[in-house]
Coordinates of C-alpha atoms and ligand atoms in Angstrom, one line a residue:
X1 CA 38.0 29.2 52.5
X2 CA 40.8 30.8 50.8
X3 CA 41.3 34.2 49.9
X4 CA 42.6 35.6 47.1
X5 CA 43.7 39.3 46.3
X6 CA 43.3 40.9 43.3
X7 CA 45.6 44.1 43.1
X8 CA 44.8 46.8 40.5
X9 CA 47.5 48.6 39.6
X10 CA 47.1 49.3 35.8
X11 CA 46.4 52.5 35.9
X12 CA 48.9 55.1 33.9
X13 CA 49.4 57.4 36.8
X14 CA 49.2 60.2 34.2
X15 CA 49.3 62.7 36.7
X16 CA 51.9 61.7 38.7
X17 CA 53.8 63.2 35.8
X18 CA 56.3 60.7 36.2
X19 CA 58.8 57.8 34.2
X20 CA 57.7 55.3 37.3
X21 CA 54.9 53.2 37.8
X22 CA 52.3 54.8 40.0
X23 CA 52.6 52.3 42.5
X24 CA 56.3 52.3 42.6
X25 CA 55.7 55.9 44.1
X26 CA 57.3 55.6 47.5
X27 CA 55.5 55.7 51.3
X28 CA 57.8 55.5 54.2
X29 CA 60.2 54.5 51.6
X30 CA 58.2 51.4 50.7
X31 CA 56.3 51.3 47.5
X32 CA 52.4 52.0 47.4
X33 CA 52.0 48.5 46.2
X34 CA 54.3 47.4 48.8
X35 CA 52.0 48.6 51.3
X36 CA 49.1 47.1 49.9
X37 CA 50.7 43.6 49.5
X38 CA 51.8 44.0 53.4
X39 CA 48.5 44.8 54.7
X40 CA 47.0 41.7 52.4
X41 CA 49.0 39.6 54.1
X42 CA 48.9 40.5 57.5
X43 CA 45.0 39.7 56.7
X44 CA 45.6 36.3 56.2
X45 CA 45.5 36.4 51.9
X46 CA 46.5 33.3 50.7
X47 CA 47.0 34.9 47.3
X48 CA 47.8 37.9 45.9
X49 CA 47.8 38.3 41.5
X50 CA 48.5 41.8 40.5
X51 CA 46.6 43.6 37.4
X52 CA 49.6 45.3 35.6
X53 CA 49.4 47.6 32.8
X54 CA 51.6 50.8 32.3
X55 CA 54.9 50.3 33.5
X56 CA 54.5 46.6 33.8
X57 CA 58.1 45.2 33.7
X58 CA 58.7 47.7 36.0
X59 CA 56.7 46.8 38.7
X60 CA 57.3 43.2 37.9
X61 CA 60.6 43.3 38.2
X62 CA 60.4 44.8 41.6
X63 CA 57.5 42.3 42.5
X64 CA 60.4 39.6 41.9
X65 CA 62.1 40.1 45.3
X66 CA 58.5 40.1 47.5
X67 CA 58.5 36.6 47.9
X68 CA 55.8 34.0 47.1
X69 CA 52.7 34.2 46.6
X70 CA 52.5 37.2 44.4
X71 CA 51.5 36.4 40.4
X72 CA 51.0 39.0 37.9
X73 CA 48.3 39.9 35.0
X74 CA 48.6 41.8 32.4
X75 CA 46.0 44.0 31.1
X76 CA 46.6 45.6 28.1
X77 CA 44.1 47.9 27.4
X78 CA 42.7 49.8 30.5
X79 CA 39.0 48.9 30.0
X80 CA 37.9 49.4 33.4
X81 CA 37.6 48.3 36.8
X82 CA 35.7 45.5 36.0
X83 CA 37.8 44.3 32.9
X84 CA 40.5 44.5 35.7
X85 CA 39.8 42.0 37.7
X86 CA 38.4 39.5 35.2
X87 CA 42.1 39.4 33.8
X88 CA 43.1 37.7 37.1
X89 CA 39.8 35.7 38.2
X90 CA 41.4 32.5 35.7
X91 CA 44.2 31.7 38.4
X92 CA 40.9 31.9 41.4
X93 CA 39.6 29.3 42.1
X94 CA 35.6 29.1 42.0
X95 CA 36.1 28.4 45.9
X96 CA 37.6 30.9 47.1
X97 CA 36.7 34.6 48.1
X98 CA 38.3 37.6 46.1
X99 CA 39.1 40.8 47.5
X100 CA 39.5 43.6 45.4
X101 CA 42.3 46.1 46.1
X102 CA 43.8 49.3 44.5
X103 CA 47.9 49.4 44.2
X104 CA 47.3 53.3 45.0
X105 CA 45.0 53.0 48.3
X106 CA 48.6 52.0 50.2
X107 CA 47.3 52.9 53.6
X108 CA 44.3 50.2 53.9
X109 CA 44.6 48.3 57.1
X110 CA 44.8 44.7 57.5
X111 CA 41.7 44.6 60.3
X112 CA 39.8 46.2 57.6
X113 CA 40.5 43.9 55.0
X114 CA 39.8 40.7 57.7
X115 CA 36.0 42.4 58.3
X116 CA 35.7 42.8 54.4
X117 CA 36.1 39.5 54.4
X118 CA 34.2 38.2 56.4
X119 CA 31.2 40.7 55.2
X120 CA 31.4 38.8 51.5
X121 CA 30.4 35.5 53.5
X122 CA 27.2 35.6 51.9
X123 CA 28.6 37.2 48.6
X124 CA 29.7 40.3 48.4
X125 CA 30.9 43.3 50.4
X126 CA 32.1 46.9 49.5
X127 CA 34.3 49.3 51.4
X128 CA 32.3 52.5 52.0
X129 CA 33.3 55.4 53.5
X130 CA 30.9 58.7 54.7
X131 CA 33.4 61.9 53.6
X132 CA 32.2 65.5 53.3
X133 CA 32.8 65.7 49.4
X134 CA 31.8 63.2 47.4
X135 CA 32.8 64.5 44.2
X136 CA 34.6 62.1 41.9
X137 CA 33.4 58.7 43.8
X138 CA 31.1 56.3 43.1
X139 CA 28.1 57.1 45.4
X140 CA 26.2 53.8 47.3
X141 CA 22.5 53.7 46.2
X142 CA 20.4 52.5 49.2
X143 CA 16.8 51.4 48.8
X144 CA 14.0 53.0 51.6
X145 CA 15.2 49.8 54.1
X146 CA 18.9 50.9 53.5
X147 CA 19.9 48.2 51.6
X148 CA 22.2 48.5 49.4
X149 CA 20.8 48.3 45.6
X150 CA 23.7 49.4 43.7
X151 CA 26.8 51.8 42.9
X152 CA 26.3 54.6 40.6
X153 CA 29.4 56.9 38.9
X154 CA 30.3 59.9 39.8
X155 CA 29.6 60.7 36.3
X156 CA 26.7 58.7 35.9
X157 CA 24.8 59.8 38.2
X158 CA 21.6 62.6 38.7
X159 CA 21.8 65.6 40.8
X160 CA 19.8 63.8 43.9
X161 CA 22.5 60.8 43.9
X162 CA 25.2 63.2 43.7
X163 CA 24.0 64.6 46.8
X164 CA 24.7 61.1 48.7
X165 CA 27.9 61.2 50.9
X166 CA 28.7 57.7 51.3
X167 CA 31.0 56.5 48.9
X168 CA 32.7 53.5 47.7
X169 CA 36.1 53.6 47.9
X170 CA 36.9 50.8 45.3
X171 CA 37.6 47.7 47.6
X172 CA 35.4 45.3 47.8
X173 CA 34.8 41.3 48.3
X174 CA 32.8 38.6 46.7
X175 CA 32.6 35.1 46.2
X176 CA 35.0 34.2 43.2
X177 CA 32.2 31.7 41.5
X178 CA 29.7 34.1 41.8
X179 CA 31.6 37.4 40.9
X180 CA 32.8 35.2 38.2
X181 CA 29.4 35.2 36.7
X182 CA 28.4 38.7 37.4
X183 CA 31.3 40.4 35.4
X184 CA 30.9 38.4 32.3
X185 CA 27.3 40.5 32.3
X186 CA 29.3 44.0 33.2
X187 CA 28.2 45.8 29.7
X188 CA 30.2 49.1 29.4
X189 CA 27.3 51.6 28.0
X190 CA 28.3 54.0 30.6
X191 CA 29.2 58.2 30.7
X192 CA 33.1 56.7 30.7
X193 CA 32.3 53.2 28.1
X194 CA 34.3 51.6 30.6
X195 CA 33.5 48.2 32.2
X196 CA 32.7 49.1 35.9
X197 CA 33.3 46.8 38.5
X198 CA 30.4 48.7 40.5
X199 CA 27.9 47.3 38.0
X200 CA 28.3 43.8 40.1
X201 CA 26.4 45.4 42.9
X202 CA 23.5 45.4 41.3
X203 CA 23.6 42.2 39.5
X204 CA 24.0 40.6 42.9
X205 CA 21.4 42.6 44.6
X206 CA 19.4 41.5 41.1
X207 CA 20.8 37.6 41.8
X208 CA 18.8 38.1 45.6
X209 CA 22.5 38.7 47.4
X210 CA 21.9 41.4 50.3
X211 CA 25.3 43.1 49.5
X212 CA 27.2 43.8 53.1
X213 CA 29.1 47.7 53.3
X214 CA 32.3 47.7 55.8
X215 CA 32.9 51.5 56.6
X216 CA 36.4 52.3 56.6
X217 CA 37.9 53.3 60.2
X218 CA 38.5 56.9 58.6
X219 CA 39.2 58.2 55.6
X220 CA 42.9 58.1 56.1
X221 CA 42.8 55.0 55.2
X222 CA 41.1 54.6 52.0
X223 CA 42.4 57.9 50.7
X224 CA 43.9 57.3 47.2
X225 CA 46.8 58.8 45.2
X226 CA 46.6 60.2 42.1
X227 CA 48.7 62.9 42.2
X228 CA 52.3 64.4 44.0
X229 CA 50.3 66.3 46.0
X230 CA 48.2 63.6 47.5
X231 CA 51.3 61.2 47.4
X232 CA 52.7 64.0 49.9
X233 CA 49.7 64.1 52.7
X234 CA 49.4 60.3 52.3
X235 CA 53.3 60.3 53.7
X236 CA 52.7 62.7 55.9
X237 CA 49.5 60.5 57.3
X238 CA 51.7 57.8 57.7
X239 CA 54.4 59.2 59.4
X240 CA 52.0 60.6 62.2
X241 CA 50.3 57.0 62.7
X242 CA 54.4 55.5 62.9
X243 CA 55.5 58.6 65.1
X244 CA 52.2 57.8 67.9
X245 CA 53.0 54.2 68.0
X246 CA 56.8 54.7 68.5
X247 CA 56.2 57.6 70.8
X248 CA 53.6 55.5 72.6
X249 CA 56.6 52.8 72.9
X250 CA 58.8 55.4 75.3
X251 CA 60.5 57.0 71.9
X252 CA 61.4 60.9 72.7
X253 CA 61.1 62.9 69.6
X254 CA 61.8 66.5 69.9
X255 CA 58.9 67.3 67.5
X256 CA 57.2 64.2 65.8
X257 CA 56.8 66.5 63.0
X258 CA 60.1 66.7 62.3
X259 CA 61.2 63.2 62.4
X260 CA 60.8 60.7 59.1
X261 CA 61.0 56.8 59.1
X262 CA 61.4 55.2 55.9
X263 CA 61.4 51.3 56.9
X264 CA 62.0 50.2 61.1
X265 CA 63.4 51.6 64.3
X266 CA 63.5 49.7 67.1
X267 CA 65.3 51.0 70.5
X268 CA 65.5 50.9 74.3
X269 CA 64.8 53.0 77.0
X270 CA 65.3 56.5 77.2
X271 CA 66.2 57.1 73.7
X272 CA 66.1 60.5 72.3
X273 CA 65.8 62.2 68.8
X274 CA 66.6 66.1 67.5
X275 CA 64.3 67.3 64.8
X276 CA 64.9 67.0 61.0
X277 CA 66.5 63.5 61.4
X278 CA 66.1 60.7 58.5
X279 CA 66.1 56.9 59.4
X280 CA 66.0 54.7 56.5
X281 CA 66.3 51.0 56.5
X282 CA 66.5 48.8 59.7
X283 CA 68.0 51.0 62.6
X284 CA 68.5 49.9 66.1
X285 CA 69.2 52.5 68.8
X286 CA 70.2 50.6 72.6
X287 CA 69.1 52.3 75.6
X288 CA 69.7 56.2 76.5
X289 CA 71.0 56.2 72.7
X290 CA 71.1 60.0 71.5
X291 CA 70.8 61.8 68.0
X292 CA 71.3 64.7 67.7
X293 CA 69.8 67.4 64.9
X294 CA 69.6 66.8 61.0
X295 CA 71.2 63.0 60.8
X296 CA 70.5 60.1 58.3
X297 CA 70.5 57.0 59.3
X298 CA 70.7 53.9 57.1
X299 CA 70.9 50.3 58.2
X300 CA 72.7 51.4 61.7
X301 CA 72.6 49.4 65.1
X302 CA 74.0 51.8 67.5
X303 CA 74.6 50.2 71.2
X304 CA 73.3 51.9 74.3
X305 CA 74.4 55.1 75.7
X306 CA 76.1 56.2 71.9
X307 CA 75.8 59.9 70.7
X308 CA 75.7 61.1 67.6
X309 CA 75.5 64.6 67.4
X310 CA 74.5 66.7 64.7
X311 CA 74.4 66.5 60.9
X312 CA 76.1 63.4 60.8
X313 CA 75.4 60.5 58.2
X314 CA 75.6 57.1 59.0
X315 CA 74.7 54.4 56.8
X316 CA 75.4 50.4 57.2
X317 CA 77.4 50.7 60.1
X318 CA 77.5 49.7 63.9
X319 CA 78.7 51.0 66.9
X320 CA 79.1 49.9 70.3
X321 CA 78.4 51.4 73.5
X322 CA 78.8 55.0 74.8
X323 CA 80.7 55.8 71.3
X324 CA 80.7 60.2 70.6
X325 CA 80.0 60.1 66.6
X326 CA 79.6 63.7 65.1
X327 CA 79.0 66.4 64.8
X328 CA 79.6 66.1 61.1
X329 CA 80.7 62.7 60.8
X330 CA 79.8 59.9 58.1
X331 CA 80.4 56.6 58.4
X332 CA 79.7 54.6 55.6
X333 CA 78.9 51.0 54.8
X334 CA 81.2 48.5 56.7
X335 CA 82.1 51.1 59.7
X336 CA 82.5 49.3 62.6
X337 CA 83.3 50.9 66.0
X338 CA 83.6 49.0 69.6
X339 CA 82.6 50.7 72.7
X340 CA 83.4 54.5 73.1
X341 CA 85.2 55.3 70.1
X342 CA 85.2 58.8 68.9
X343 CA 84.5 59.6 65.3
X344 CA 84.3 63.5 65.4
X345 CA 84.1 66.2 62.6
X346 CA 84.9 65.5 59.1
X347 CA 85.7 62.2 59.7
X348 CA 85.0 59.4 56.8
X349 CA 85.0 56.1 57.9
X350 CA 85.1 53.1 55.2
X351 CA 84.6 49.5 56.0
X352 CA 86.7 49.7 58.8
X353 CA 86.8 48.3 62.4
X354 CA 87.6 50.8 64.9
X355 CA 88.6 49.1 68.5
X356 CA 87.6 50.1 72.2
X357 CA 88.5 53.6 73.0
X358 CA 90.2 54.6 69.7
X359 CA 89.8 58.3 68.6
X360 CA 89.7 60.2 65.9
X361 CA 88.2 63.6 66.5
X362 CA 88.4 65.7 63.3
X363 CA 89.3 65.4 59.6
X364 CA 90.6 62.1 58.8
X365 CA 89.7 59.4 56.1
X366 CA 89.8 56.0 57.4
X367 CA 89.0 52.9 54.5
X368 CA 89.3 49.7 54.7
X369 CA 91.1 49.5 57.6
X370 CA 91.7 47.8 61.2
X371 CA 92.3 49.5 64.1
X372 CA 93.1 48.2 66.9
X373 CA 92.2 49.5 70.5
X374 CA 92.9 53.1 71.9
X375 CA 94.6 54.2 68.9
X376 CA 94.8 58.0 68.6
X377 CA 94.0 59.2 64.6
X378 CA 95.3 62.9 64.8
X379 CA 94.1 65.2 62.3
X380 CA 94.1 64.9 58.7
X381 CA 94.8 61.8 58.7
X382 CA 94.7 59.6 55.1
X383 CA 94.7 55.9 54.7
X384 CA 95.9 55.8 51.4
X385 CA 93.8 52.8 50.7
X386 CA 93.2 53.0 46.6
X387 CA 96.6 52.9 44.6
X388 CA 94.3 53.5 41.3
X389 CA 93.1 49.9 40.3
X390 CA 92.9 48.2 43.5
X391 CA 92.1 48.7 46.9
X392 CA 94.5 47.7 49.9
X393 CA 94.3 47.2 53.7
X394 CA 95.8 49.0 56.5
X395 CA 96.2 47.4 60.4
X396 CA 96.7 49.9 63.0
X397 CA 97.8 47.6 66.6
X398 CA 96.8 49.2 69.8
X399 CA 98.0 52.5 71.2
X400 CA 99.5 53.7 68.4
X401 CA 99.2 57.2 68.0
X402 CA 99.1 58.6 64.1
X403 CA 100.6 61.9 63.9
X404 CA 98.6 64.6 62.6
X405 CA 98.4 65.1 58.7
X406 CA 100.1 61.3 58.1
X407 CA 99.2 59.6 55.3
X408 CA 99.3 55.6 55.5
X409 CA 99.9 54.1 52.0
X410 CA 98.6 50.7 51.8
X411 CA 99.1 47.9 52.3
X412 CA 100.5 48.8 55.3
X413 CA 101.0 47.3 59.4
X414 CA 101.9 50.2 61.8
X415 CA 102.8 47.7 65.2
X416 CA 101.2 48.1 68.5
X417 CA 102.2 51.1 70.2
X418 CA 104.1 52.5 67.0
X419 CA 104.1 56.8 67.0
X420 CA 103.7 57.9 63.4
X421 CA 105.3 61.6 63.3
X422 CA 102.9 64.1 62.3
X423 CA 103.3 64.7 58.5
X424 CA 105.0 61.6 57.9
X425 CA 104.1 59.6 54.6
X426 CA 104.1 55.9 55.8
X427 CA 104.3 53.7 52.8
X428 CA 106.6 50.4 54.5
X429 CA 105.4 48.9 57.7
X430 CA 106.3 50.5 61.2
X431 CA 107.3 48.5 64.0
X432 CA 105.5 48.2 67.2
X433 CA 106.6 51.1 70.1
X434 CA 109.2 52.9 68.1
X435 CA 109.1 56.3 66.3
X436 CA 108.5 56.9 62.6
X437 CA 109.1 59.7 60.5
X438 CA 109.1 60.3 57.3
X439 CA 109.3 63.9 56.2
X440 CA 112.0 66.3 54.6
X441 CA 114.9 65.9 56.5
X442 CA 115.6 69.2 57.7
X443 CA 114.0 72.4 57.7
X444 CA 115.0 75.3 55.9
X445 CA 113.7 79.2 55.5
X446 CA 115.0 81.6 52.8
X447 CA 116.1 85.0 53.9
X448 CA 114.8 88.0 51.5
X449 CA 112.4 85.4 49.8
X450 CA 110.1 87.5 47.3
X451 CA 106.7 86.8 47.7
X452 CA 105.0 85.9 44.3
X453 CA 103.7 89.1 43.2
X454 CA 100.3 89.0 41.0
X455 CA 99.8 88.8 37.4
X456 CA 98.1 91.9 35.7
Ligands
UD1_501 C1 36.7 53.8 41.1 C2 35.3 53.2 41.4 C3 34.5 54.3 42.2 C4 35.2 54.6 43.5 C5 36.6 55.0 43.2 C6 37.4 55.1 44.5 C7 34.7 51.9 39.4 C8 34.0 51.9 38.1 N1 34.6 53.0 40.1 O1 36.5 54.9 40.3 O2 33.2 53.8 42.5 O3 34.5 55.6 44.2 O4 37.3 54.0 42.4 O5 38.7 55.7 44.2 O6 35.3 50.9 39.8 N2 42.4 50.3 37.0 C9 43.0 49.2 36.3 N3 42.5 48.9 35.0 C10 41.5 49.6 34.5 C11 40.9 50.7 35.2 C12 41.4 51.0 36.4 O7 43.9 48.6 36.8 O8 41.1 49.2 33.4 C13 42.9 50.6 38.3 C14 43.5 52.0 38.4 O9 44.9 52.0 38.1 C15 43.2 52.4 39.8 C16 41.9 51.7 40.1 O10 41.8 50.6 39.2 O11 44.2 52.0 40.7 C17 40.7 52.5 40.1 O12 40.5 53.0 38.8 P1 40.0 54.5 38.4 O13 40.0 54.6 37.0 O14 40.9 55.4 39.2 O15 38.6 54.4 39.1 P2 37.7 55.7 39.5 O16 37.1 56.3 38.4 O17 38.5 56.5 40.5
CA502 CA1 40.8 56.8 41.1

C-alpha cells in the first residue's frame, strides 16, 4: 500500500500581507512547506504532489532543490478544499491511500500522520482536535453512538453544532479509488459556494464507511498560520519543542528562551550557550565548546574546548581546538583557524587559513590569506588583498610577527620568521628571519607649526 500526499498550498496568504508565498513563510528558518514535506516523509510517503496556486513559480522553483519525489499541481482558481485535491488525484493511483495535508499546518508530526494512516485502512480518517474555541473550524458531527456522520462549516452550521468543540483540523486520509468517487459528487451549494473537501465525510458515511478520527497529540501541532502573528507563536512553539530535546541531550542554555535554531546543532559534552545567540545552518560545537552572549552562527564547526565570546559573527568557517574567537570578531566564509588561534576584537577574517597558535587580538582584516603557525598579526593590520579588479593571495610562514598598522599588498610571501615593522607598507616579498620596513625614512617635527585654525 502506497501512500500518497496531497499538499494544499494554494491559498493566497492574503493576510500575511506579503510578496511571498504563504508557505515560503519561514519556521526555524525552513519553509512551512518544508516542514510539512519533512514530516511526510519521515511517515513513510511514497509521494508527495503539491496543489499550487498563488505564487506558484515561486514555490516551485524552490520545490526544485527538495529532491524526488515531490510533483506539483496547479490550481488556478481557488474553488475549495475539495477542488484542491481533485487537481492532484490524476497522478494517484486508484491503489493507493491519500493523505491530505495543509502547506500552512508546518508543525504536524510524522507519528501523527503514520496513525492517520493507518485509521483510513477501512477508508477514511480525519484529524480532529478537542480546543476551547471552536470558532472558525469545521465542527465533527457525531450521531447518538458517536460515530462520526459528517463535517459541517463553521459557517454552515446552526447555533447547537456551533457549540461542538471537536474540530477538524483539515488533514485527513482516504482510500484514493474511493475518495476519487466521493469528490466528483462534492456540489458547492454552500454559505462560502466553495467545494468542501468535508462534504466527503458524509458521502462515505452515506457509502456505509465508519469514518475513523485520529486526535491530534495537542493543538500545537495542528495550529495553522494565517497570519504574522500566528507565523510568530508557531516559531516560538517550535523553538521550545527543539530547545527540550537539545537541552534533554546535555546542551546548557543560559535561558532557552533566548536561544534560536534555524536548521541543526549538534555538540559534545559540556557545551555552553549565553542568551540572545543565532545558529543558522549546520553548526557543530566539540566538547566544553563556549558562546558567549549575542553571536550568529552560520554553517560553523567549532572543535572542543573553543570560546567565542560575545557579539561575534561567524559564518562558514571552522576552528580547531581551544581557539579564543571574540569578543567582536567575524569570521566569514572560508575562515579557517587550527588549534588555539586568537581572533579577538574587530578582527575580519576572509577565506583564510590561520595555523596553530597564531594571534591576532584586535583590529585587523585578514582575506584570502595563509598563515602559517604562531604568527603574531599586531593591530590594524591590512592584507591588501583586492587591487580593484581582482583578488590576490598573501602567505604569511611561521613566526613571523606583522608589525602593528602594516599593510600587506598582495600578492605577497612574508618568509618564515620575517618581522614586518610596525607601519610598514609591504608591497614585494620579505624574506624569512630578517627585518622589514618600509616607512618615511626619517622623522621630522616642525618647530612653531601653526595649528590649522577654523573656518568662520
Ligand atoms: C478548512 C476545513 C475546516 C477545517 C479548517 C482547519 C474545508 C471545507 N474546511 O477550512 O473544516 O476546520 O480547514 O484549518 O476543507 N486551499 C487550496 N485551494 C482551495 C482552497 C483552499 O489550496 O481552493 C488550501 C488553503 O491554501 C489552505 C487550506 O487549503 O492551506 C485550507 O483552506 P481554507 O480556505 O483556509 O479552509 P478553512 O476555511 O480554514
Ligand atoms: Ca484556514
Amino acid at each position: 500500500m502506497k501512500v500518497h500526499a496531497v499538499i494544499l498550498a494554494a491559498g493566497q496568504g492574503t493576510r500575511m500581507k506579503s510578496a511571498l508565498p504563504k508557505v515560503l513563510h519561514r519556521v526555524g528558518g525552513t519553509p512551512m512547506l518544508g516542514h510539512v514535506l519533512a514530516a511526510a516523509r519521515a511517515a513513510e510517503v511514497g509521494a508527495c504532489h503539491v496543489v499550487l496556486g498563488h505564487g506558484a513559480e515561486q514555490v516551485r522553483e524552490w520545490l526544485g532543490g527538495m529532491g524526488e519525489g515531490i510533483d506539483t499541481v496547479v490550481q488556478a482558481q481557488q474553488l475549495g478544499t475539495a477542488h484542491a485535491v481533485q487537481q492532484a488525484l490524476p497522478q494517484v493511483p486508484d491503489s493507493a491511500v491519500v493523505l491530505v495535508l495543509y502547506g500552512d499546518v508546518p508543525l504536524v508530526s510524522a507519528e501523527t500522520l503514520r496513525k492517520l494512516v493507518a485509521a483510513a485502512k477501512d477508508g477514511m480518517a480525519v484529524l480532529t482536535a478537542e480546543v476551547p474555541d471552536p470558532a472558525g473550524y469545521g465542527r465533527m458531527v457525531r450521531d447518538a453512538k458517536g460515530r462520526i456522520s459528517g463535517i459541517v462549516e463553521d459557517k454552515d452550521a446552526t447555533p447547537q453544532q456551533r457549540a461542538i468543540t471537536e474540530i477538524n483540523t483539515g488533514l485527513m486520509a482516504a482510500q484514493a479509488r474511493r475518495l476519487k468517487r466521493w469528490l466528483s459528487h462534492v456540489k458547492n451549494n454552500n454559505a462560502k459556494g466553495e467545494f468542501y473537501l468535508t462534504d466527503a465525510v458524509a458521502l462515505a458515511v452515506k457509502d456505509g464507511i465508519e469514518v475513523q478520527s485520529v486526535a491530534a497529540a495537542g493543538i500545537d501541532e495542528v495550529e495553522g498560520v494565517n497570519d504574522r502573528v500566528q507565523l510568530a507563536q508557531v516559531e516560538r512553539r517550535y523553538q521550545r519543542a527543539q530547545v527540550q530535546r537539545l537541552q534533554r541531550d546535555g546542551l546548557h542554555l543560559a535561558d532557552p528562551a533566548r536561544f534560536d535554531l534555524r536548521g541543526s546543532l549538534s555538540f559534545g559534552r559540556d557545551v555552553f550557550i549565553d542568551v540572545g545567540c543565532v545558529l543558522e545552518g549546520k553548526v557543530a560545537l566539540g566538547d566544553n565548546v563556549s558562546i558567549g552572549p549575542y553571536c550568529v552562527l552560520r554553517d560553523v564547526k567549532l572543535d572542543a574546548g573553543t570560546r567565542v565570546d560575545a557579539h561575534s559573527v561567524l559564518d562558514s568557517a571552522e576552528a580547531g581546538r581551544d581557539c579564543r574567537i571574540g569578543p567582536f570578531a567575524r569570521l566569514r566564509p572560508g575562515a579557517q583557524l587550527a588549534d588555539q588561534v586568537h581572533i579577538g576584537n574587530f578582527v575580519e577574517i576572509k577565506k583564510s587559513t590561520l595555523g596553530e597558535g597564531t594571534k591576532a587580538n584586535h583590529l585587523a582584516y585578514i582575506g584570502d590569506a595563509t598563515v602559517g603557525a604562531r604568527v603574531n598579526i599586531g593591530a590594524g593590520v591590512i592584507t591588501c588583498n583586492y587591487d580593484g579588479v581582482n583578488k590576490h593571495a598573501t602567505i604569511i610562514g611561521d613566526d613571523a610577527f606583522i608589525g602593528t598598522d602594516s599593510q600587506l599588498v598582495a600578492p605577497l610571501i612574508v618568509g618564515r620568521g620575517a618581522y614586518i615593522a610596525a607601519g610598514s607598507t609591504i608591497a614585494k616579498d620579505a624574506p624569512e628571519d630578517a627585518l622589514t620596513v618600509c616607512r618615511a625614512r626619517e622623522q621630522k617635527s616642525f618647530p612653531g607649526w601653526k595649528k590649522p585654525a577654523k573656518k568662520r
